[in-house]
Tab-separated table of C-alpha atoms and ligand atoms in Angstrom:
chain	number	residue	atom	x	y	z
A	1	MET	CA	53.223	-33.341	25.155
A	2	PRO	CA	56.466	-32.136	26.757
A	3	ASN	CA	57.779	-28.769	25.575
A	4	VAL	CA	54.405	-27.853	24.044
A	5	HIS	CA	52.675	-24.861	25.639
A	6	ILE	CA	49.040	-24.383	24.641
A	7	PHE	CA	47.521	-21.022	25.483
A	8	ASP	CA	44.054	-20.920	26.990
A	9	HIS	CA	43.682	-17.190	27.657
A	10	PRO	CA	40.082	-16.153	26.855
A	11	LEU	CA	41.211	-13.335	24.546
A	12	ILE	CA	43.368	-15.760	22.558
A	13	LEU	CA	40.541	-18.300	22.276
A	14	HIS	CA	38.068	-15.614	21.185
A	15	LYS	CA	40.310	-14.031	18.563
A	16	LEU	CA	41.427	-17.404	17.198
A	17	THR	CA	37.818	-18.383	16.600
A	18	ILE	CA	37.204	-15.262	14.500
A	19	LEU	CA	40.480	-15.899	12.657
A	20	ARG	CA	39.299	-19.388	11.700
A	21	ASP	CA	35.947	-18.132	10.361
A	22	LYS	CA	35.879	-18.267	6.554
A	23	ARG	CA	33.865	-15.020	6.480
A	24	THR	CA	36.723	-13.048	8.076
A	25	GLY	CA	38.251	-10.769	5.413
A	26	HIS	CA	41.921	-9.865	4.803
A	27	LYS	CA	42.003	-6.697	6.883
A	28	GLU	CA	40.483	-8.285	9.967
A	29	PHE	CA	42.493	-11.477	9.455
A	30	ARG	CA	45.717	-9.480	9.490
A	31	GLU	CA	44.676	-7.453	12.549
A	32	LEU	CA	43.722	-10.605	14.447
A	33	THR	CA	47.007	-12.298	13.520
A	34	GLU	CA	48.873	-9.292	14.906
A	35	GLU	CA	46.814	-9.260	18.097
A	36	LEU	CA	47.222	-13.021	18.616
A	37	ALA	CA	50.967	-12.772	18.029
A	38	MET	CA	51.231	-10.061	20.673
A	39	LEU	CA	49.141	-11.965	23.206
A	40	MET	CA	51.135	-15.137	22.591
A	41	ALA	CA	54.457	-13.300	22.963
A	42	PHE	CA	53.168	-11.725	26.174
A	43	GLU	CA	52.443	-15.178	27.600
A	44	ALA	CA	55.562	-16.855	26.192
A	45	THR	CA	57.907	-14.264	27.730
A	46	ARG	CA	56.329	-14.570	31.177
A	47	THR	CA	59.414	-16.318	32.619
A	48	HIS	CA	61.991	-14.081	30.940
A	49	PRO	CA	64.543	-12.867	33.507
A	50	VAL	CA	64.485	-9.282	34.766
A	51	ARG	CA	67.006	-7.304	36.799
A	52	GLU	CA	66.385	-4.623	39.358
A	53	ILE	CA	67.288	-1.064	38.342
A	54	ALA	CA	66.923	2.369	39.881
A	55	VAL	CA	64.451	4.836	38.388
A	56	GLU	CA	63.671	8.460	39.262
A	57	THR	CA	60.040	9.466	38.981
A	58	PRO	CA	59.253	13.210	38.994
A	59	LEU	CA	58.715	12.814	42.757
A	60	ALA	CA	61.056	10.168	44.120
A	61	ARG	CA	63.736	7.599	43.464
A	62	THR	CA	62.525	3.993	43.420
A	63	THR	CA	63.444	0.591	42.088
A	64	GLY	CA	62.090	-0.876	38.881
A	65	TRP	CA	62.794	-3.744	36.563
A	66	SER	CA	64.523	-4.132	33.235
A	67	ILE	CA	64.417	-7.101	30.876
A	68	ALA	CA	67.622	-9.108	31.294
A	69	GLY	CA	69.060	-12.393	30.051
A	70	GLN	CA	69.632	-13.418	26.476
A	71	GLU	CA	68.714	-10.903	23.766
A	72	ILE	CA	65.945	-11.963	21.412
A	73	ALA	CA	65.927	-12.415	17.654
A	74	LEU	CA	62.565	-12.588	15.930
A	75	VAL	CA	62.753	-15.000	13.006
A	76	PRO	CA	59.641	-14.967	10.810
A	77	ILE	CA	59.246	-17.716	8.234
A	78	LEU	CA	58.180	-15.952	5.015
A	79	ARG	CA	55.609	-15.106	4.126
A	80	ALA	CA	53.009	-15.495	6.851
A	81	GLY	CA	55.408	-15.061	9.779
A	82	LEU	CA	56.069	-11.457	8.698
A	83	VAL	CA	52.799	-10.254	10.177
A	84	MET	CA	53.610	-11.862	13.535
A	85	GLU	CA	57.048	-10.209	13.479
A	86	SER	CA	55.715	-6.713	12.898
A	87	ALA	CA	53.364	-7.145	15.872
A	88	ILE	CA	55.821	-8.719	18.336
A	89	GLY	CA	58.461	-6.194	17.272
A	90	ARG	CA	56.279	-3.487	18.793
A	91	LEU	CA	56.402	-5.316	22.148
A	92	ILE	CA	60.123	-6.109	21.959
A	93	PRO	CA	61.590	-3.205	19.961
A	94	THR	CA	65.201	-4.133	20.819
A	95	ALA	CA	64.865	-7.526	19.145
A	96	ARG	CA	66.875	-8.060	15.986
A	97	VAL	CA	65.082	-9.677	13.056
A	98	GLY	CA	66.222	-12.591	10.920
A	99	HIS	CA	64.276	-13.661	7.840
A	100	ILE	CA	63.970	-17.227	6.587
A	101	GLY	CA	62.136	-17.750	3.301
A	102	ILE	CA	60.601	-21.199	2.931
A	103	TYR	CA	57.628	-22.448	0.946
A	104	ARG	CA	56.079	-25.907	0.746
A	105	GLU	CA	56.425	-27.561	-2.637
A	106	HIS	CA	52.855	-28.021	-3.837
A	107	ASP	CA	52.863	-31.776	-4.534
A	108	THR	CA	55.499	-33.199	-2.203
A	109	LEU	CA	54.839	-30.740	0.689
A	110	GLN	CA	58.609	-30.655	1.156
A	111	PRO	CA	60.028	-27.330	2.380
A	112	VAL	CA	61.956	-25.309	-0.206
A	113	SER	CA	64.319	-22.740	1.291
A	114	TYR	CA	64.888	-19.618	-0.837
A	115	PHE	CA	66.182	-16.899	1.507
A	116	VAL	CA	68.170	-16.592	4.730
A	117	LYS	CA	69.316	-13.353	6.354
A	118	LEU	CA	70.092	-13.516	10.073
A	119	PRO	CA	71.584	-11.066	12.583
A	120	PRO	CA	75.379	-11.576	12.737
A	121	ASP	CA	75.212	-12.348	16.481
A	122	ILE	CA	72.447	-14.956	16.115
A	123	ALA	CA	74.616	-17.508	18.006
A	124	GLU	CA	74.273	-15.376	21.155
A	125	ARG	CA	70.538	-14.692	20.825
A	126	GLU	CA	67.380	-16.566	21.690
A	127	ALA	CA	65.524	-16.998	18.412
A	128	MET	CA	61.739	-16.833	18.367
A	129	ILE	CA	60.626	-18.615	15.183
A	130	LEU	CA	57.347	-17.136	13.949
A	131	ASP	CA	54.859	-18.830	11.641
A	132	PRO	CA	51.074	-18.947	12.098
A	133	MET	CA	50.844	-22.541	10.863
A	134	LEU	CA	52.740	-25.640	11.975
A	135	ALA	CA	51.327	-28.280	9.615
A	136	THR	CA	53.617	-31.147	8.517
A	137	GLY	CA	56.375	-29.394	10.458
A	138	GLY	CA	58.710	-29.450	7.457
A	139	SER	CA	59.087	-25.652	7.290
A	140	THR	CA	59.719	-25.310	11.026
A	141	VAL	CA	62.277	-28.129	11.085
A	142	ALA	CA	64.057	-26.519	8.121
A	143	ALA	CA	64.088	-23.150	9.936
A	144	ILE	CA	65.501	-24.737	13.123
A	145	ASP	CA	68.146	-26.579	11.053
A	146	THR	CA	69.146	-23.266	9.438
A	147	LEU	CA	69.406	-21.479	12.778
A	148	LYS	CA	71.515	-24.283	14.249
A	149	GLN	CA	73.798	-24.215	11.188
A	150	HIS	CA	74.381	-20.525	11.993
A	151	GLY	CA	75.336	-21.337	15.584
A	152	CYS	CA	72.045	-20.509	17.307
A	153	ARG	CA	71.513	-22.788	20.314
A	154	SER	CA	68.454	-21.314	21.977
A	155	MET	CA	65.141	-21.081	20.166
A	156	THR	CA	61.395	-21.304	20.569
A	157	VAL	CA	58.599	-21.783	18.033
A	158	MET	CA	55.474	-19.615	18.016
A	159	ALA	CA	52.646	-21.077	15.905
A	160	ILE	CA	49.063	-19.901	16.150
A	161	ILE	CA	47.681	-23.300	15.039
A	162	SER	CA	49.585	-26.592	15.139
A	163	ALA	CA	48.844	-30.069	13.855
A	164	PRO	CA	49.847	-33.087	15.978
A	165	GLU	CA	51.836	-34.409	12.989
A	166	GLY	CA	53.897	-31.209	12.869
A	167	ILE	CA	54.586	-31.184	16.591
A	168	ARG	CA	55.763	-34.803	16.395
A	169	LYS	CA	58.043	-33.997	13.460
A	170	VAL	CA	59.598	-30.943	15.148
A	171	HIS	CA	60.167	-32.787	18.409
A	172	GLY	CA	61.426	-35.882	16.600
A	173	ALA	CA	64.201	-33.767	15.123
A	174	HIS	CA	64.634	-31.126	17.852
A	175	PRO	CA	63.077	-32.333	21.134
A	176	GLU	CA	64.556	-29.489	23.198
A	177	VAL	CA	62.740	-26.721	21.302
A	178	ASP	CA	59.701	-25.279	23.088
A	179	ILE	CA	56.563	-24.884	20.958
A	180	TYR	CA	54.052	-22.185	21.938
A	181	THR	CA	50.685	-22.467	20.241
A	182	ALA	CA	47.104	-21.302	20.623
A	183	ALA	CA	45.621	-24.591	19.384
A	184	VAL	CA	46.558	-28.147	18.549
A	185	ASP	CA	44.054	-29.157	15.878
A	186	SER	CA	42.811	-32.592	14.830
A	187	HIS	CA	44.952	-33.692	11.871
A	188	LEU	CA	46.149	-32.869	8.356
A	189	ASN	CA	44.042	-33.518	5.267
A	190	GLU	CA	45.425	-35.270	2.175
A	191	LYS	CA	46.768	-31.943	0.863
A	192	GLY	CA	48.659	-31.179	4.070
A	193	TYR	CA	46.203	-28.569	5.359
A	194	ILE	CA	45.382	-28.448	9.045
A	195	LEU	CA	41.822	-29.503	9.970
A	196	PRO	CA	39.845	-27.631	11.066
A	197	GLY	CA	42.617	-24.994	10.773
A	198	LEU	CA	41.939	-21.711	9.028
A	199	GLY	CA	42.858	-22.426	5.420
A	200	ASP	CA	45.956	-20.939	3.794
A	201	ALA	CA	47.384	-18.360	6.183
A	202	GLY	CA	49.568	-16.582	3.583
A	203	ASP	CA	46.731	-16.229	1.101
A	204	ARG	CA	44.298	-14.991	3.749
A	205	LEU	CA	46.849	-12.483	5.084
A	206	PHE	CA	47.989	-11.112	1.760
A	207	GLY	CA	44.922	-11.643	-0.416
A	208	THR	CA	46.772	-13.777	-2.923
A	209	LYS	CA	43.908	-16.132	-3.676
B	1	LIG	C1	52.620	-22.153	5.000
B	1	LIG	C2	52.766	-21.664	6.423
B	1	LIG	C3	54.002	-22.375	6.889
B	1	LIG	C4	53.920	-23.682	6.145
B	1	LIG	C5	53.503	-24.743	7.117
B	1	LIG	O1	53.492	-21.496	4.170
B	1	LIG	O2	52.855	-20.269	6.535
B	1	LIG	O3	55.203	-21.695	6.574
B	1	LIG	O4	52.931	-23.528	5.126
B	1	LIG	O5	53.487	-25.977	6.524
B	1	LIG	P1	54.426	-27.186	6.943
B	1	LIG	O6	54.412	-27.228	8.446
B	1	LIG	O7	53.770	-28.355	6.309
B	1	LIG	O8	55.807	-26.936	6.419
B	1	LIG	P2	53.506	-21.760	2.567
B	1	LIG	O9	54.332	-22.938	2.243
B	1	LIG	O10	52.090	-21.778	2.075
B	1	LIG	O11	54.316	-20.521	2.024
B	1	LIG	P3	53.859	-18.987	1.884
B	1	LIG	O12	53.762	-18.429	3.277
B	1	LIG	O13	54.974	-18.377	1.119
B	1	LIG	O14	52.545	-18.947	1.175
B	2	LIG	N1	49.857	-23.797	5.570
B	2	LIG	C1	48.742	-23.065	5.771
B	2	LIG	O1	48.733	-21.855	5.524
B	2	LIG	N2	47.636	-23.686	6.232
B	2	LIG	C2	47.619	-24.993	6.517
B	2	LIG	O2	46.582	-25.502	6.952
B	2	LIG	C3	48.791	-25.740	6.301
B	2	LIG	C4	49.886	-25.119	5.844
């Protein structure tokens, strides 16, 4: 699958397995989501450009490195993406944050957009779209459409678990967008849930069911 990057770091595999477990409660589920988001961002930014800078230690002057290239915007899809944003924001504190509110309509599974607030310079930034679940792909495609309508040309998707159907849908509409994920699961069930998946990410994060 071109433009799909599947992480195989042992820490990611281990934490994802606990995240999937139905016995994992809200507190641990949220902590694991944060940890996975950080580990995934760490891996996904591996090729980000750096520039050489001078730095003075208490003992000597030396050269170091500073993050360079395009500035980042973290764009969580509400609700579940919020937890990934708070974690990755600790790693990349200079990132601006844009919020996109989308939910799946219960019966049709079509994405319903209800909120958009993006940094004013989003056209100049690389947007990192954050959502733990890429299922039918409808929400992610809608988020990419919204970002493009606001002039953004550079974006990546970070999904903890993806379904093959969702990846196909995103790349059918936006083949140039890189997808970073910790797992590509088997398929969707008749209600649009990822199998084996982890259930409803928003409900497990926020205790709403
Ligand atoms: C979940 C999930 C994604 C979406 C994925 O959100 O967090 O945003 O479903 O499904 P899709 O790929 O089929 O679009 P949900 O619609 O449950 O909204 P919520 O986070 O507000 O509960
Ligand atoms: N949204 C979720 O939270 N889980 C799924 O399996 C599919 C969509």
